[in-house]
Amino acid sequence: MTDTTVREKPASAAPQRATKPGGPIGARIERKEDARFLTGAGQYTDDVALPHQTYASFVRSPHAHARIRALRVDAAKGAPGVIAVYTGADIPQSVGGLPCGWLITGSDGKPMKEPKHPILAQGKVRHVGDPVAIVIAESAAQAKEAAQLVDVDYEALPAVVDVRDAMRKGAPAVHDEAPDNVCYVWALGDKAAADAAFAKAAHVTTLQLVNNRLIPNAIEPRACNATYSRADDSYTLYVANQNPHVERLLMTAFVLGLPEHKVRVIAPDVGGGFGSKIYLYAEETVCVWASKLVGRPIKWTAERGESFQSDAHGRDHVTRAELALDKDGRFLGMRVQTTAAMGAYLSTFASCIPTILYATLLAGQYRTPAIHCEVTAVFTNTAPVDAYRGAGRPEATYVVERLVATAAREMGIAQDQIRRRNFIREFPYATPVALTYDTGDYEACLDGAMKLADVAGFAKRKEEAAKRGKLRGLGYSSYIEACGLAPSNVAGSLGARAGLFEAGEVRVHPTGKVTVFTGSHSHGQGHETTFAQVVAGRLGIAVEDIDVVHGDTGRIPFGMGTYGSRSIAVGGTAIMKAVDKIVAKGRKIAAHLMEVSDADVEFADGKFTVKGTDKNVPFAQVALTAYVPHNYPLDKLEPGLDETAFYDPTNFTYPAGTHICEVEIDPQTGETKIVAFSACDDFGNIINPMIVEGQVHGGLAQGIGQALLEACVYDRDSGQLLTGSYMDYAMPRAADFPSFRVDTRVTPCTHNPLGVKGCGEAGAIGAPAAVINAICDATGAKDVAMPATSERVWRVVRENQGRA
C-alpha cells in the first residue's frame, strides 16, 4: 500500500467520480479511460483484425556483426500459407533509410556521421536482431514457421558492444563511414572558465560513472497492422506509437516517398511507451511497403524476445566527472567527459539525447559558475539507443547528484547543507549550459522531502539497525528536468529537423457538449481525464460532457505527440488557446442575444453575463445559437463553434524536487532493501493530484529498477545479448518497493497559461542517484555501480571493511 501525502489535498480524500461545473482543475477525479481498460474494452493494435488479414514474421540476425553472403528464400516461399517473402534485395533503391530527426554538429564544425539504416539489412547485419527478411502468411504461426526456413549464409565479423572498446585503436568498425566508430564529438560550456575554476579550487571531487543500458519493456510490445486501398491509392497503418503524425511524416517523406495525405496512421490504445514507441522502426515501414504488393493487410506483433533485441534501448553512458569547490563547499566549476552509445544505427532522436537533453541539465539546481561538457557519441554492434523515460535528464542528474553527495562526504558537510549553500535562489536564472530557469523554490522541496523522510529520526533508526547487524544509509537527490522541448526556432538552430509545437481543436456541439482533438497522445498518462478537466474548468461544464480524441492522423490536427513530459504544458496550452477562441466567439454570440456590445460581456462559471448585471445566457444556449443561427448576424459571425490553435512554447518548463532514499543492507549477503523513499516535487500547478501521484510512483519504480536490478548486457566477445528475456533481465516487483511518501510544492510556470510544468519522468530522474547515494552512505563506499546487485554491494562492503 502506498502512503501518499499531497499538500493540496489529504491522501485520504476519496477520488471524485463527477465534478460540479466550473471546478474540476485540481480535483482528484478518477480517470475516465480506466473503465474500458479495467473491463477489457480497450483496443490495442494487436486487437485490430482487418478483412483478409495476413500476418508477418521477421527473420533476424543471430550475429552482432556479419556479412550476408547468400540469402535463400525458396523453401520459405513454398511453405504452407505463405503469401510472400521479401529481403533487402527486394527493396527498391527509391526507398530510403530510417532517418534521424536531429542533426548534431560536432565541435569541429562538421555534421555527425549518418550511416544508412535500411529497413531490411542489405549486405551486412550490425546487431543481434537486425531484420533480414519478412515472411507474410495466412496465420502468425505459419509465418513464424516459414521464417525458420529462410537460409542465410553469414560471414561472421568481429563485433564491438562496449563504448570503451569501440573507442580503442583497431576496434572493428560498425560502419565504413565511421572507421573509428565515432558519430560526433560535441561540447558545451566554457572550457577555459571551467579550467580556471579548477585551478583555484580548494577541493576537487572526481568520479568515474557508468549509466547502465536499459531495455524499456512496455507491457504492450510493439505492433502494427498495415493495409493498402486500391480504391484511392491510400494506406492505413495501425501502430503502437506515441506520435502518429511524426511517424507518418518520417515514413512518407524520408523513407517510402509516399504522399503524406495518402497515409493514415492510427495509434489506438497503447500499453506504455516510455520513449520506446516514439520512433519510426523498420517493421512497420516494411509492412506498409509490402501491403501494396500483397494487396492485403499485414499484421505484426513483436514477441517479447524480439522486443529485447530490437526496441530502442536507453542510457549507456560512461562518464568522467569532476566538481571543483572552495573551502566552504561552494561550487566553482564542473567538468564532464561522456562517451555515449548510439548502437548500430541512429534512431529517430538518438543524437540529441546525450547532447541537447543531457549537457544542458548539468547545472542542476545549483549556482555553478563554470561548466564544460564534452560528449563523444559512438556506434556499437548493439540495438540502437534513444530516449527512455527521462531521456538525458536522468543521466545528467546522476552525474550531478553523485558528485554533490560525494563532495559532501569528502568535505564533511551535511548533505542538506551543501545543497542549501549552492541552490539557485533568484529567478530567472541563466545557467552556464544554455538554459534559463524561469522559476523554482528548491529549498522548499528539500525541506518537504526531509520532513517526509523524517531525517531528524534517522540517527536513531541507524543505531537500531546496527544492533541487528545491518547497515543503514540515507541518500539525497535534488534533480531538475527540462520538459516541453522548445521553442521550435531555437531547437531548429540546434539541429532539430521537426517543429516542437502542439495543436488542439475544440469542437462545441449544438447541445453544448464538447469534443477535444489533440496532437498529443495518451499511453497511460490519463489525457482523456486531465485535458477534459482543463476544458471543463474554463468552460464551466461537466467533465463528463467532454470527450478527448487522439492518435489518429485522419481526425486530429498535425501535432508532435507525447514525449519529454510535454503533454499538459504544450498540448494542454494549445487546447486552452483553442478554448479561448471559443469563449471569444461565444461572447459575440451572447452579446447579440442580449443586445449589448461584446465588450460588455464577461464569461465565468459557464455563463455569459452583462457586466454589472445579473443578465446572462448559459454556454449551452450560445452553443445552440451558433448552429441554429436564426436571427443571427451572418454578415458578422460565421455559424458553428469549432476552433483550432497551435502552441509553440517560448521556453522549457523546469520541474524540480528532492528525493530521499533510506536503505538497509545486510553486510553478510549484500542484500539491499529500500525501507523508505520520499519525494517532494514542484510540478507547477497540478490538474489532477491523483494522476500526478501515479506518474511519480511509476517513475520511481523505473528509477529504482535501474539503480538496483536492471541492466542490458551484451557479451563483449560475441556481441550476443545475454539479457534477452525476463529470466536474465531483472525487472522490479512490488515487493522491491516501500510505501512511497510523496508531496508537492508549487511555483507556477511563468510562460504558459496553466502554470504547469510536467511530471511524467521525475521519478525516473531523481531516484537512481538517491538510491546509490544511500548505499554509499551506508557502506562508506565512494561509488557502487548500477545496478547495485547484492553481489556488488557485498563486495563493496568487504572492500571498505578491509580499509577500515
Short mmCIF file of N, CA and C in Angstrom, two decimals, residues 61-66 125-130 156-163 165 172 174 213 215 308-310 313 316 343-344 380-384 712-724:
data_model
loop_
_atom_site.label_atom_id
_atom_site.label_comp_id
_atom_site.label_asym_id
_atom_site.label_seq_id
_atom_site.Cartn_x
_atom_site.Cartn_y
_atom_site.Cartn_z
N SER A 61 18.89 -11.31 -37.52
CA SER A 61 20.28 -11.76 -37.46
C SER A 61 20.59 -12.39 -36.11
N PRO A 62 21.23 -13.56 -36.13
CA PRO A 62 21.71 -14.14 -34.88
C PRO A 62 23.11 -13.63 -34.51
N HIS A 63 23.69 -12.83 -35.42
CA HIS A 63 25.04 -12.33 -35.23
C HIS A 63 25.02 -10.83 -34.90
N ALA A 64 26.01 -10.39 -34.13
CA ALA A 64 26.15 -8.97 -33.84
C ALA A 64 26.73 -8.21 -35.02
N HIS A 65 27.52 -8.90 -35.83
CA HIS A 65 28.16 -8.24 -36.98
C HIS A 65 28.50 -9.34 -37.98
N ALA A 66 27.97 -9.23 -39.17
CA ALA A 66 28.24 -10.27 -40.16
C ALA A 66 27.94 -9.74 -41.56
N VAL A 125 24.68 -7.26 -41.50
CA VAL A 125 23.87 -7.08 -40.29
C VAL A 125 24.78 -6.49 -39.23
N ARG A 126 24.21 -5.64 -38.37
CA ARG A 126 25.07 -4.90 -37.44
C ARG A 126 24.68 -5.03 -35.97
N HIS A 127 23.67 -5.82 -35.68
CA HIS A 127 23.39 -6.16 -34.28
C HIS A 127 22.49 -7.38 -34.24
N VAL A 128 22.53 -8.10 -33.15
CA VAL A 128 21.64 -9.24 -32.98
C VAL A 128 20.21 -8.72 -33.00
N GLY A 129 19.41 -9.31 -33.89
CA GLY A 129 18.03 -8.85 -34.03
C GLY A 129 17.81 -7.95 -35.22
N ASP A 130 18.87 -7.57 -35.94
CA ASP A 130 18.73 -6.75 -37.15
C ASP A 130 17.83 -7.51 -38.13
N ALA A 156 30.62 -14.29 -40.30
CA ALA A 156 30.70 -13.57 -39.04
C ALA A 156 31.91 -12.64 -39.02
N LEU A 157 31.71 -11.44 -38.49
CA LEU A 157 32.76 -10.43 -38.40
C LEU A 157 32.99 -10.05 -36.94
N PRO A 158 34.15 -9.52 -36.61
CA PRO A 158 34.37 -9.06 -35.23
C PRO A 158 33.35 -7.99 -34.85
N ALA A 159 32.91 -8.03 -33.61
CA ALA A 159 31.89 -7.09 -33.13
C ALA A 159 32.43 -6.30 -31.95
N VAL A 160 31.81 -5.15 -31.73
CA VAL A 160 32.17 -4.32 -30.58
C VAL A 160 30.87 -3.82 -29.95
N VAL A 161 30.70 -4.08 -28.65
CA VAL A 161 29.43 -3.75 -28.00
C VAL A 161 29.58 -2.76 -26.84
N ASP A 162 30.78 -2.52 -26.39
CA ASP A 162 31.04 -1.61 -25.27
C ASP A 162 31.68 -0.33 -25.81
N VAL A 163 31.21 0.81 -25.35
CA VAL A 163 31.72 2.07 -25.90
C VAL A 163 33.21 2.23 -25.65
N ASP A 165 35.43 -0.17 -25.63
CA ASP A 165 36.12 -0.98 -26.63
C ASP A 165 36.03 -0.33 -28.00
N PRO A 172 36.85 -3.05 -34.29
CA PRO A 172 36.05 -3.30 -35.50
C PRO A 172 35.15 -2.11 -35.80
N VAL A 174 31.86 -0.47 -37.07
CA VAL A 174 30.46 -0.82 -37.29
C VAL A 174 30.02 -0.38 -38.69
N ARG A 213 22.91 0.48 -19.41
CA ARG A 213 21.95 0.36 -20.52
C ARG A 213 20.68 -0.33 -20.02
N ILE A 215 16.51 -1.70 -21.06
CA ILE A 215 15.55 -2.11 -22.08
C ILE A 215 14.17 -1.66 -21.60
N PHE A 308 13.21 -7.33 -26.77
CA PHE A 308 14.52 -7.19 -26.12
C PHE A 308 15.60 -6.89 -27.14
N GLN A 309 15.51 -7.52 -28.30
CA GLN A 309 16.56 -7.37 -29.32
C GLN A 309 16.45 -6.10 -30.15
N SER A 310 15.21 -5.64 -30.39
CA SER A 310 15.03 -4.63 -31.43
C SER A 310 14.42 -3.32 -30.98
N HIS A 313 16.98 0.92 -26.99
CA HIS A 313 17.37 0.86 -25.59
C HIS A 313 17.61 2.27 -25.05
N ASP A 316 23.23 4.02 -21.25
CA ASP A 316 24.52 3.53 -21.75
C ASP A 316 25.53 4.65 -21.94
N GLY A 343 24.44 2.75 -30.45
CA GLY A 343 24.02 1.48 -31.01
C GLY A 343 24.49 1.36 -32.45
N ALA A 344 23.88 0.43 -33.18
CA ALA A 344 24.34 0.15 -34.53
C ALA A 344 23.89 1.20 -35.54
N THR A 380 28.07 1.12 -31.87
CA THR A 380 28.41 -0.20 -31.37
C THR A 380 27.50 -1.23 -32.05
N ASN A 381 27.88 -2.48 -32.00
CA ASN A 381 27.07 -3.55 -32.60
C ASN A 381 25.98 -4.00 -31.62
N THR A 382 25.10 -3.08 -31.32
CA THR A 382 24.00 -3.32 -30.38
C THR A 382 22.74 -2.67 -30.94
N ALA A 383 21.62 -2.94 -30.30
CA ALA A 383 20.38 -2.27 -30.68
C ALA A 383 20.57 -0.76 -30.53
N PRO A 384 19.93 0.03 -31.36
CA PRO A 384 20.05 1.50 -31.23
C PRO A 384 19.64 1.97 -29.84
N CYS A 712 21.00 -4.13 -19.26
CA CYS A 712 21.11 -4.82 -20.54
C CYS A 712 22.57 -5.16 -20.76
N VAL A 713 22.85 -6.45 -20.95
CA VAL A 713 24.24 -6.90 -21.04
C VAL A 713 24.45 -7.66 -22.35
N TYR A 714 25.47 -7.26 -23.10
CA TYR A 714 25.91 -7.99 -24.29
C TYR A 714 27.24 -8.64 -23.98
N ASP A 715 27.47 -9.81 -24.55
CA ASP A 715 28.77 -10.46 -24.44
C ASP A 715 29.80 -9.64 -25.20
N ARG A 716 30.90 -9.27 -24.53
CA ARG A 716 31.87 -8.36 -25.14
C ARG A 716 32.66 -9.01 -26.26
N ASP A 717 32.66 -10.33 -26.35
CA ASP A 717 33.38 -11.01 -27.43
C ASP A 717 32.47 -11.30 -28.62
N SER A 718 31.34 -11.93 -28.36
CA SER A 718 30.47 -12.36 -29.46
C SER A 718 29.42 -11.32 -29.85
N GLY A 719 29.12 -10.41 -28.93
CA GLY A 719 28.06 -9.44 -29.18
C GLY A 719 26.68 -9.98 -28.95
N GLN A 720 26.56 -11.19 -28.40
CA GLN A 720 25.25 -11.77 -28.13
C GLN A 720 24.58 -11.05 -26.95
N LEU A 721 23.26 -10.88 -27.05
CA LEU A 721 22.50 -10.28 -25.96
C LEU A 721 22.32 -11.32 -24.86
N LEU A 722 22.91 -11.08 -23.72
CA LEU A 722 22.86 -12.04 -22.61
C LEU A 722 21.62 -11.87 -21.75
N THR A 723 21.01 -10.71 -21.84
CA THR A 723 19.81 -10.44 -21.04
C THR A 723 18.61 -10.31 -21.98
N GLY A 724 18.35 -11.38 -22.71
CA GLY A 724 17.34 -11.35 -23.76
C GLY A 724 15.97 -11.84 -23.35
#
